[in-house]
């Protein structure tokens, strides 16, 4: 007679909620606050942790930013309301070394970085996750809109039920080992209104708090100003040139430009609008051209994180969906592994504005499953 299978709680762990310790990564916003409150109400042993990522009084900080002073205060109030312990951990040095410095250096190198991915990869899902293990937690929960589903070979990463809120683009580098330990209790919700309704139900002080819009350490989206503070000699002048190398104008630093940019080029009297199609940091050139020059079909990738069941190199090509921007739906493509963590993606429909430093995220064409992704670079 077969033995009875152990009963799993709502987090998929074979323990009673009261015996299950969950560290909740709390940013101070409504999403992570609802996760903590929901689990506390279900009877879990919740421990809230908020990361202090930079000096609140420094020039980089701004009111309402993720993990700024107000957010730490809000996370603490939620913990007091729901009656669970809350800790603030100083991660300033780690955040600067792992995220901010690379952000500045990438911009100086003519790339368009996505620091939120690096923060998840190198701070929240690496260092904070290890802290959760040190606290003897059974798992760590976050307020991200993404789903963890059990498949035939273990946990899988899937897009959120709400495509508008889906954050899979920013979590592609989550490893299988991390996924074993992580939980995403909001991924099944179909809109943000449901999250705010839960916040109101629990009486949370952040129920009506606006969502943060900018990168936490970039006030008002002014990337160039932040980079100049971090790298005072960053803004070196140079030339704006056409695709044949002819100088059309001068600029005050390539940190002020991104691939796909049209406005603010300072070039007049032309028959057609020009766009930034490439940044050449070695020559300090901003290369401009017609919109058609932005179309990209072949995308070289490195630092591949593969979450598929079969090994990436087990066959020559994979037909998948990819996102090269967080706001665009997956588009059909062919993934060709090259070597180790290198690959090339061929987009069946060319995309505009693809830039080194951005992520290319892989999806199953027939499902919501996230198959990993890689970082776009200049080539082999």
Tab-separated table of C-alpha atoms in Angstrom:
chain	number	residue	atom	x	y	z
A	1	UNK	CA	0.000	0.000	0.000
A	2	UNK	CA	1.589	3.321	-1.063
A	3	UNK	CA	2.536	5.784	1.614
A	4	UNK	CA	0.442	8.940	1.824
A	5	UNK	CA	2.020	11.911	0.088
A	6	UNK	CA	2.828	14.801	2.455
A	7	UNK	CA	0.385	17.680	2.266
A	8	UNK	CA	1.886	20.777	0.637
A	9	UNK	CA	1.022	24.240	1.870
A	10	UNK	CA	0.150	27.128	-0.475
A	11	UNK	CA	3.871	27.713	-1.122
A	12	UNK	CA	4.415	24.094	-2.154
A	13	UNK	CA	6.315	23.128	0.998
A	14	UNK	CA	5.442	20.034	3.053
A	15	UNK	CA	4.999	21.892	6.321
A	16	UNK	CA	2.243	23.650	8.166
A	17	UNK	CA	2.297	27.411	7.447
A	18	UNK	CA	3.203	28.165	11.064
A	19	UNK	CA	6.301	25.972	10.704
A	20	UNK	CA	7.320	27.559	7.384
A	21	UNK	CA	9.591	30.573	7.587
A	22	UNK	CA	9.381	32.939	4.616
A	23	UNK	CA	11.679	35.893	4.062
A	24	UNK	CA	9.809	38.531	2.064
A	25	UNK	CA	11.882	41.064	0.111
A	26	UNK	CA	10.037	44.305	0.907
A	27	UNK	CA	10.694	47.402	-1.194
A	28	UNK	CA	8.118	49.506	0.621
A	29	UNK	CA	5.743	49.427	-2.331
A	30	UNK	CA	2.265	47.947	-2.498
A	31	UNK	CA	3.243	44.700	-4.281
A	32	UNK	CA	5.770	43.314	-1.811
A	33	UNK	CA	3.708	44.663	1.082
A	34	UNK	CA	0.690	42.660	-0.079
A	35	UNK	CA	2.831	39.518	-0.389
A	36	UNK	CA	4.055	39.898	3.192
A	37	UNK	CA	0.581	40.648	4.534
A	38	UNK	CA	-1.020	37.783	2.604
A	39	UNK	CA	1.470	35.242	3.911
A	40	UNK	CA	1.252	36.585	7.464
A	41	UNK	CA	-2.536	36.271	7.372
A	42	UNK	CA	-2.206	32.666	6.147
A	43	UNK	CA	-0.180	31.940	9.262
A	44	UNK	CA	3.342	31.730	7.830
A	45	UNK	CA	6.383	32.700	9.890
A	46	UNK	CA	7.101	35.886	7.894
A	47	UNK	CA	10.310	37.893	8.170
A	48	UNK	CA	10.365	41.138	6.202
A	49	UNK	CA	13.688	42.394	4.844
A	50	UNK	CA	14.312	45.731	3.139
A	51	UNK	CA	17.600	46.602	1.491
A	52	UNK	CA	19.207	50.001	1.921
A	53	UNK	CA	20.838	50.302	-1.464
A	54	UNK	CA	22.295	53.800	-1.335
A	55	UNK	CA	22.711	56.792	0.966
A	56	UNK	CA	19.306	58.449	1.272
A	57	UNK	CA	20.909	61.853	1.637
A	58	UNK	CA	23.197	61.544	-1.354
A	59	UNK	CA	22.654	63.401	-4.585
A	60	UNK	CA	21.576	60.213	-6.346
A	61	UNK	CA	18.590	59.606	-4.088
A	62	UNK	CA	15.152	61.013	-4.802
A	63	UNK	CA	11.831	61.172	-3.056
A	64	UNK	CA	9.647	58.171	-3.807
A	65	UNK	CA	12.446	56.039	-5.223
A	66	UNK	CA	12.630	52.329	-4.554
A	67	UNK	CA	14.458	51.643	-1.305
A	68	UNK	CA	14.830	55.338	-0.411
A	69	UNK	CA	14.156	56.454	3.157
A	70	UNK	CA	10.399	56.777	2.728
A	71	UNK	CA	10.130	53.251	1.385
A	72	UNK	CA	12.011	51.756	4.320
A	73	UNK	CA	9.637	53.605	6.643
A	74	UNK	CA	6.609	52.283	4.709
A	75	UNK	CA	7.885	48.686	4.819
A	76	UNK	CA	8.379	48.984	8.573
A	77	UNK	CA	4.813	50.298	9.017
A	78	UNK	CA	3.401	47.350	7.071
A	79	UNK	CA	5.328	44.919	9.280
A	80	UNK	CA	4.001	46.652	12.390
A	81	UNK	CA	0.447	46.534	11.023
A	82	UNK	CA	0.639	42.788	10.319
A	83	UNK	CA	2.757	41.893	13.360
A	84	UNK	CA	5.862	40.298	11.863
A	85	UNK	CA	9.552	41.225	12.308
A	86	UNK	CA	11.228	43.545	9.821
A	87	UNK	CA	14.923	44.180	9.217
A	88	UNK	CA	16.844	46.726	7.153
A	89	UNK	CA	20.117	45.487	5.657
A	90	UNK	CA	22.870	47.826	4.465
A	91	UNK	CA	23.702	46.759	0.917
A	92	UNK	CA	25.119	50.083	-0.259
A	93	UNK	CA	28.600	48.774	-1.096
A	94	UNK	CA	27.250	45.675	-2.831
A	95	UNK	CA	24.751	47.705	-4.852
A	96	UNK	CA	27.351	50.246	-5.957
A	97	UNK	CA	29.881	47.594	-6.959
A	98	UNK	CA	27.425	45.175	-8.603
A	99	UNK	CA	24.942	47.553	-10.211
A	100	UNK	CA	25.728	51.280	-10.216
A	101	UNK	CA	29.366	51.078	-11.313
A	102	UNK	CA	28.533	48.707	-14.164
A	103	UNK	CA	25.636	50.966	-15.195
A	104	UNK	CA	27.979	53.955	-15.506
A	105	UNK	CA	30.715	52.003	-17.283
A	106	UNK	CA	28.229	50.475	-19.728
A	107	UNK	CA	26.912	53.903	-20.727
A	108	UNK	CA	30.474	55.162	-21.192
A	109	UNK	CA	31.033	52.133	-23.427
A	110	UNK	CA	28.138	53.094	-25.691
A	111	UNK	CA	25.701	50.486	-24.334
A	112	UNK	CA	22.186	50.893	-22.964
A	113	UNK	CA	22.204	48.946	-19.672
A	114	UNK	CA	19.236	47.560	-17.733
A	115	UNK	CA	20.322	47.902	-14.076
A	116	UNK	CA	17.100	46.434	-12.660
A	117	UNK	CA	18.053	43.033	-14.125
A	118	UNK	CA	21.516	43.207	-12.578
A	119	UNK	CA	19.988	44.181	-9.224
A	120	UNK	CA	17.712	41.139	-9.261
A	121	UNK	CA	20.558	38.894	-10.433
A	122	UNK	CA	23.400	40.107	-8.241
A	123	UNK	CA	21.739	41.566	-5.154
A	124	UNK	CA	18.206	40.314	-4.517
A	125	UNK	CA	18.455	36.789	-5.920
A	126	UNK	CA	22.052	36.203	-4.873
A	127	UNK	CA	23.091	38.064	-1.717
A	128	UNK	CA	19.632	38.554	-0.219
A	129	UNK	CA	18.703	34.976	-1.036
A	130	UNK	CA	21.763	33.758	0.857
A	131	UNK	CA	20.761	35.960	3.780
A	132	UNK	CA	17.339	34.295	3.726
A	133	UNK	CA	19.033	30.896	3.933
A	134	UNK	CA	21.136	32.150	6.840
A	135	UNK	CA	17.882	33.044	8.606
A	136	UNK	CA	16.765	29.417	8.191
A	137	UNK	CA	13.956	30.436	5.875
A	138	UNK	CA	12.263	27.719	3.838
A	139	UNK	CA	11.862	30.095	0.890
A	140	UNK	CA	12.035	33.736	-0.174
A	141	UNK	CA	9.011	35.554	-1.611
A	142	UNK	CA	8.911	38.738	-3.684
A	143	UNK	CA	6.257	40.990	-5.177
A	144	UNK	CA	7.335	40.423	-8.776
A	145	UNK	CA	4.658	39.737	-11.372
A	146	UNK	CA	5.860	36.409	-12.687
A	147	UNK	CA	4.793	32.809	-12.094
A	148	UNK	CA	6.631	29.781	-10.779
A	149	UNK	CA	4.978	26.558	-11.935
A	150	UNK	CA	5.957	22.966	-11.319
A	151	UNK	CA	6.829	21.054	-14.471
A	152	UNK	CA	7.897	17.495	-15.186
A	153	UNK	CA	11.527	18.348	-14.378
A	154	UNK	CA	10.955	20.764	-11.505
A	155	UNK	CA	9.980	24.426	-11.113
A	156	UNK	CA	9.601	26.509	-14.256
A	157	UNK	CA	9.464	30.265	-14.790
A	158	UNK	CA	6.338	31.566	-16.540
A	159	UNK	CA	5.006	34.946	-17.561
A	160	UNK	CA	2.525	36.657	-15.247
A	161	UNK	CA	-1.194	36.219	-15.857
A	162	UNK	CA	-1.433	39.981	-16.485
A	163	UNK	CA	0.623	40.765	-19.606
A	164	UNK	CA	0.680	44.458	-18.709
A	165	UNK	CA	2.355	43.797	-15.351
A	166	UNK	CA	4.532	40.869	-16.470
A	167	UNK	CA	8.136	41.296	-15.240
A	168	UNK	CA	9.698	38.238	-16.877
A	169	UNK	CA	12.015	40.439	-18.974
A	170	UNK	CA	13.703	41.631	-15.780
A	171	UNK	CA	14.009	38.152	-14.266
A	172	UNK	CA	15.412	36.110	-17.171
A	173	UNK	CA	18.725	35.510	-15.382
A	174	UNK	CA	17.052	33.664	-12.490
A	175	UNK	CA	18.751	30.267	-12.266
A	176	UNK	CA	17.103	26.908	-11.720
A	177	UNK	CA	18.672	26.663	-8.264
A	178	UNK	CA	17.286	30.073	-7.292
A	179	UNK	CA	13.878	29.138	-8.669
A	180	UNK	CA	13.769	26.174	-6.286
A	181	UNK	CA	13.852	28.635	-3.400
A	182	UNK	CA	11.860	31.601	-4.738
A	183	UNK	CA	8.112	32.207	-4.624
A	184	UNK	CA	6.045	34.831	-6.501
A	185	UNK	CA	2.572	34.960	-4.910
A	186	UNK	CA	1.211	37.767	-7.160
A	187	UNK	CA	1.979	36.216	-10.543
A	188	UNK	CA	-1.495	34.710	-10.952
A	189	UNK	CA	-3.382	38.006	-10.429
A	190	UNK	CA	-4.970	39.441	-13.552
A	191	UNK	CA	-4.519	43.159	-12.862
A	192	UNK	CA	-2.995	45.636	-10.431
A	193	UNK	CA	-6.440	46.570	-9.101
A	194	UNK	CA	-6.612	43.118	-7.489
A	195	UNK	CA	-3.355	43.814	-5.650
A	196	UNK	CA	-4.563	47.174	-4.376
A	197	UNK	CA	-7.845	45.588	-3.283
A	198	UNK	CA	-5.861	43.123	-1.184
A	199	UNK	CA	-3.823	45.977	0.314
A	200	UNK	CA	-7.055	47.715	1.302
A	201	UNK	CA	-8.453	44.452	2.717
A	202	UNK	CA	-5.404	44.081	4.986
A	203	UNK	CA	-5.547	47.757	5.978
A	204	UNK	CA	-2.059	48.457	4.713
A	205	UNK	CA	-0.817	52.068	4.858
A	206	UNK	CA	0.604	51.740	1.313
A	207	UNK	CA	-2.662	50.679	-0.358
A	208	UNK	CA	-2.825	53.864	-2.449
A	209	UNK	CA	0.902	54.430	-2.860
A	210	UNK	CA	1.846	55.183	-6.503
A	211	UNK	CA	4.062	52.753	-8.389
A	212	UNK	CA	7.688	53.786	-8.864
A	213	UNK	CA	8.441	54.588	-12.502
A	214	UNK	CA	12.150	55.322	-12.727
A	215	UNK	CA	15.326	53.399	-11.968
A	216	UNK	CA	15.712	53.848	-8.223
A	217	UNK	CA	19.022	55.721	-8.304
A	218	UNK	CA	18.263	57.848	-11.414
A	219	UNK	CA	16.302	61.010	-10.504
A	220	UNK	CA	13.666	61.876	-13.113
A	221	UNK	CA	15.182	59.523	-15.663
A	222	UNK	CA	18.221	61.774	-16.195
A	223	UNK	CA	20.849	59.112	-16.862
A	224	UNK	CA	23.497	61.541	-18.083
A	225	UNK	CA	23.397	63.616	-14.885
A	226	UNK	CA	23.894	60.512	-12.732
A	227	UNK	CA	26.777	59.241	-14.855
A	228	UNK	CA	28.506	62.630	-14.693
A	229	UNK	CA	28.281	62.493	-10.893
A	230	UNK	CA	29.717	58.979	-10.865
A	231	UNK	CA	32.326	59.608	-13.575
A	232	UNK	CA	33.131	63.365	-13.600
A	233	UNK	CA	35.208	63.077	-16.786
A	234	UNK	CA	32.518	61.151	-18.644
A	235	UNK	CA	31.156	63.867	-20.913
A	236	UNK	CA	33.851	64.044	-23.588
A	237	UNK	CA	32.860	66.003	-26.729
A	238	UNK	CA	32.919	64.402	-30.154
A	239	UNK	CA	31.294	64.300	-33.565
A	240	UNK	CA	27.863	63.335	-34.813
A	241	UNK	CA	28.510	61.575	-38.104
A	242	UNK	CA	26.436	59.958	-40.816
A	243	UNK	CA	26.813	56.302	-41.768
A	244	UNK	CA	29.637	57.169	-44.191
A	245	UNK	CA	31.592	58.932	-41.453
A	246	UNK	CA	30.889	62.519	-42.541
A	247	UNK	CA	30.646	64.958	-39.629
A	248	UNK	CA	27.237	66.612	-39.349
A	249	UNK	CA	27.470	68.256	-35.942
A	250	UNK	CA	29.238	68.161	-32.579
A	251	UNK	CA	28.065	66.666	-29.289
A	252	UNK	CA	28.961	67.083	-25.591
A	253	UNK	CA	29.288	63.383	-24.758
A	254	UNK	CA	27.865	60.098	-26.024
A	255	UNK	CA	26.314	59.524	-22.587
A	256	UNK	CA	23.584	61.932	-23.742
A	257	UNK	CA	22.479	59.615	-26.568
A	258	UNK	CA	20.876	56.193	-26.983
A	259	UNK	CA	20.278	54.022	-30.036
A	260	UNK	CA	16.947	54.922	-31.625
A	261	UNK	CA	16.986	58.520	-30.387
A	262	UNK	CA	15.608	61.126	-32.788
A	263	UNK	CA	15.145	64.322	-30.782
A	264	UNK	CA	17.920	66.567	-29.560
A	265	UNK	CA	20.446	65.786	-32.272
A	266	UNK	CA	20.863	69.427	-33.291
A	267	UNK	CA	20.951	68.635	-37.006
A	268	UNK	CA	18.741	70.737	-39.254
A	269	UNK	CA	18.096	71.296	-42.947
A	270	UNK	CA	17.835	67.613	-43.893
A	271	UNK	CA	15.234	66.051	-46.170
A	272	UNK	CA	14.464	63.159	-43.787
A	273	UNK	CA	14.665	62.687	-40.022
A	274	UNK	CA	17.784	61.040	-38.629
A	275	UNK	CA	18.085	58.603	-35.729
A	276	UNK	CA	20.978	57.431	-33.603
A	277	UNK	CA	21.894	54.045	-35.107
A	278	UNK	CA	25.185	53.385	-33.305
A	279	UNK	CA	27.458	54.754	-30.584
A	280	UNK	CA	31.226	54.473	-31.112
A	281	UNK	CA	32.891	55.194	-27.747
A	282	UNK	CA	36.452	54.690	-29.051
A	283	UNK	CA	36.075	57.506	-31.569
A	284	UNK	CA	33.486	59.373	-29.487
A	285	UNK	CA	31.164	59.252	-32.506
A	286	UNK	CA	27.388	59.329	-32.474
A	287	UNK	CA	26.417	57.668	-35.752
A	288	UNK	CA	23.078	58.710	-37.256
A	289	UNK	CA	21.053	57.439	-40.185
A	290	UNK	CA	17.538	56.937	-41.550
A	291	UNK	CA	14.950	54.971	-39.606
A	292	UNK	CA	15.454	51.977	-41.897
A	293	UNK	CA	19.030	51.660	-40.592
A	294	UNK	CA	17.661	50.823	-37.136
A	295	UNK	CA	16.150	47.540	-38.308
A	296	UNK	CA	18.040	44.582	-36.845
A	297	UNK	CA	17.635	40.915	-37.736
A	298	UNK	CA	20.727	39.213	-36.228
A	299	UNK	CA	21.351	39.749	-32.513
A	300	UNK	CA	24.573	38.423	-30.874
A	301	UNK	CA	24.158	37.374	-27.232
A	302	UNK	CA	26.435	36.465	-24.339
A	303	UNK	CA	26.008	35.440	-20.678
A	304	UNK	CA	23.182	33.092	-21.686
A	305	UNK	CA	21.000	31.786	-18.862
A	306	UNK	CA	19.114	28.769	-20.226
A	307	UNK	CA	16.047	27.446	-18.397
A	308	UNK	CA	14.860	24.879	-20.953
A	309	UNK	CA	14.602	21.167	-20.115
A	310	UNK	CA	17.110	19.992	-22.746
A	311	UNK	CA	20.648	21.451	-22.797
A	312	UNK	CA	21.021	24.575	-24.919
A	313	UNK	CA	23.675	22.972	-27.132
A	314	UNK	CA	21.739	19.719	-27.587
A	315	UNK	CA	20.594	20.826	-31.021
A	316	UNK	CA	21.597	23.381	-33.620
A	317	UNK	CA	18.580	25.655	-33.531
A	318	UNK	CA	15.664	26.485	-31.254
A	319	UNK	CA	12.492	28.130	-32.552
A	320	UNK	CA	11.405	30.439	-29.755
A	321	UNK	CA	9.788	33.771	-28.984
A	322	UNK	CA	12.032	36.630	-27.869
A	323	UNK	CA	11.702	40.062	-26.320
A	324	UNK	CA	14.381	42.672	-26.965
A	325	UNK	CA	12.429	45.325	-25.059
A	326	UNK	CA	10.407	44.861	-21.877
A	327	UNK	CA	7.364	46.623	-23.350
A	328	UNK	CA	7.125	44.568	-26.542
A	329	UNK	CA	5.400	41.181	-26.873
A	330	UNK	CA	7.524	38.135	-27.737
A	331	UNK	CA	8.334	37.857	-31.449
A	332	UNK	CA	9.191	34.661	-33.300
A	333	UNK	CA	12.907	34.006	-33.702
A	334	UNK	CA	15.557	31.321	-34.169
A	335	UNK	CA	18.121	30.798	-31.422
A	336	UNK	CA	21.479	29.395	-32.531
A	337	UNK	CA	23.914	28.393	-29.769
A	338	UNK	CA	27.547	29.269	-30.585
A	339	UNK	CA	29.830	28.337	-27.701
A	340	UNK	CA	29.389	27.993	-23.960
A	341	UNK	CA	27.219	30.977	-23.023
A	342	UNK	CA	27.259	32.591	-26.497
A	343	UNK	CA	24.434	32.488	-29.025
A	344	UNK	CA	22.905	34.334	-31.953
A	345	UNK	CA	19.236	35.155	-32.393
A	346	UNK	CA	17.718	35.647	-35.828
A	347	UNK	CA	14.541	37.719	-35.642
A	348	UNK	CA	12.023	36.630	-38.254
A	349	UNK	CA	10.689	40.180	-38.250
A	350	UNK	CA	13.426	42.822	-37.840
A	351	UNK	CA	13.239	45.021	-34.743
A	352	UNK	CA	14.216	48.683	-34.462
A	353	UNK	CA	16.412	50.165	-31.770
A	354	UNK	CA	18.179	46.975	-30.632
A	355	UNK	CA	21.162	48.110	-28.594
A	356	UNK	CA	24.167	46.507	-26.858
A	357	UNK	CA	23.617	46.305	-23.115
A	358	UNK	CA	19.951	45.352	-23.352
A	359	UNK	CA	18.541	41.903	-22.688
A	360	UNK	CA	17.062	39.423	-25.120
A	361	UNK	CA	14.657	37.118	-23.282
A	362	UNK	CA	13.512	33.705	-24.553
A	363	UNK	CA	9.960	32.312	-24.422
A	364	UNK	CA	8.242	29.086	-25.417
A	365	UNK	CA	6.180	29.769	-28.544
A	366	UNK	CA	3.357	27.494	-27.389
A	367	UNK	CA	3.261	28.359	-23.701
A	368	UNK	CA	3.881	31.118	-21.151
A	369	UNK	CA	7.168	29.558	-20.103
A	370	UNK	CA	10.316	31.690	-19.870
A	371	UNK	CA	13.321	29.844	-21.320
A	372	UNK	CA	16.001	32.242	-20.100
A	373	UNK	CA	17.832	34.878	-22.104
A	374	UNK	CA	21.099	36.679	-22.694
A	375	UNK	CA	22.752	40.086	-23.011
A	376	UNK	CA	23.020	41.843	-26.361
A	377	UNK	CA	26.541	42.820	-27.324
A	378	UNK	CA	28.436	44.043	-30.375
A	379	UNK	CA	29.461	40.667	-31.744
A	380	UNK	CA	31.954	37.850	-31.723
